[in-house]
Amino acid sequence: MPLLEAAFVLDTPIDTQEVREAVSAVARQMNVMLVDVHLDIDEGPSGEVQFVQAELLCTPEEAHMWLMRVLVRLEGEEGYAELVTVRIDGVEFQA
């Protein structure tokens, strides 16, 4: 399986522990190997944004499904994990 990078930006920062738990839990559920995860909070055009970058051992299709499940999990009842930009293995797209 290839080592892929999946990255996304949340327009409202979330507690970093909550993000780490979400990416790990979804990886375990899907049998995707989470190699590493990096989280940074930066100033964006409309305030703080949170950048999440994960290294995964899986296929591109699995990485995409993992990413979508992570975002659904982070969104929760309050709906605060709005997706802005996604990049999987160097291919970037916007939602």
Coordinates of C-alpha atoms in Angstrom, one line a residue:
M1 CA 0.0 0.0 0.0
P2 CA 1.3 3.5 -0.8
L3 CA 2.0 6.1 1.8
L4 CA -0.5 9.0 1.2
E5 CA -0.9 12.4 2.6
A6 CA -4.5 13.6 3.3
A7 CA -4.8 17.2 4.4
F8 CA -7.8 19.5 5.1
V9 CA -8.6 22.9 6.6
L10 CA -11.3 23.6 9.1
D11 CA -12.6 27.1 9.1
T12 CA -13.3 26.9 12.9
P13 CA -10.5 25.4 15.1
I14 CA -11.6 22.4 17.1
D15 CA -9.9 21.1 20.2
T16 CA -6.7 19.3 19.0
Q17 CA -7.4 16.3 21.2
E18 CA -10.8 15.9 19.6
V19 CA -9.3 16.0 16.1
R20 CA -6.6 13.4 17.0
E21 CA -9.2 11.1 18.5
A22 CA -11.4 11.4 15.4
V23 CA -8.7 10.7 12.9
S24 CA -7.4 7.7 15.0
A25 CA -10.9 6.2 15.6
V26 CA -11.9 6.4 12.0
A27 CA -8.5 4.9 10.9
R28 CA -9.1 1.9 13.3
Q29 CA -12.7 1.4 12.0
M30 CA -11.5 1.3 8.4
N31 CA -8.3 -0.7 8.9
V32 CA -6.3 2.3 7.5
M33 CA -2.9 2.7 9.1
L34 CA -2.4 6.2 10.4
V35 CA 1.3 6.8 10.3
D36 CA 1.3 10.4 11.6
V37 CA -0.9 13.4 12.1
H38 CA 0.0 17.1 12.3
L39 CA -2.3 19.9 13.5
D40 CA -1.6 23.7 13.2
I41 CA -3.8 26.7 13.8
D42 CA -3.1 29.7 11.7
E43 CA -4.7 33.1 10.9
G44 CA -6.8 32.9 7.8
P45 CA -8.6 35.7 5.9
S46 CA -11.6 35.5 8.2
G47 CA -10.0 34.5 11.5
E48 CA -8.3 31.4 12.8
V49 CA -8.3 28.2 10.7
Q50 CA -7.0 24.7 11.6
F51 CA -4.8 22.8 9.2
V52 CA -4.9 19.0 9.6
Q53 CA -2.3 16.8 7.8
A54 CA -2.3 13.0 8.1
E55 CA 0.0 10.3 6.6
L56 CA -1.9 7.1 5.8
L57 CA -1.0 3.7 4.5
C58 CA -3.9 2.9 2.2
T59 CA -5.2 3.2 -1.3
P60 CA -6.4 6.7 -2.6
E61 CA -10.0 5.4 -2.4
E62 CA -9.6 4.4 1.2
A63 CA -7.9 7.8 2.0
H64 CA -10.9 9.6 0.5
M65 CA -13.4 7.5 2.5
W66 CA -11.4 8.0 5.6
L67 CA -11.3 11.8 5.1
M68 CA -15.1 12.0 4.6
R69 CA -15.8 9.9 7.7
V70 CA -13.4 12.0 9.8
L71 CA -15.2 15.2 8.6
V72 CA -18.6 13.7 9.4
R73 CA -17.4 12.7 12.9
L74 CA -15.9 16.1 13.6
E75 CA -19.0 17.9 12.3
G76 CA -21.2 16.3 15.0
E77 CA -24.4 17.9 16.1
E78 CA -23.1 21.5 16.1
G79 CA -21.9 21.4 12.5
Y80 CA -18.7 23.4 13.0
A81 CA -16.2 21.3 10.9
E82 CA -16.9 23.0 7.6
L83 CA -14.6 21.7 4.9
V84 CA -12.6 24.3 3.0
T85 CA -9.8 22.6 1.2
V86 CA -8.8 18.9 0.8
R87 CA -5.6 17.4 -0.6
I88 CA -5.0 13.7 -1.0
D89 CA -1.7 12.6 -2.3
G90 CA -0.9 15.9 -3.8
V91 CA -4.3 16.3 -5.6
E92 CA -6.1 19.3 -4.1
F93 CA -9.8 20.1 -4.4
Q94 CA -12.2 22.5 -2.7
A95 CA -15.6 21.8 -1.2

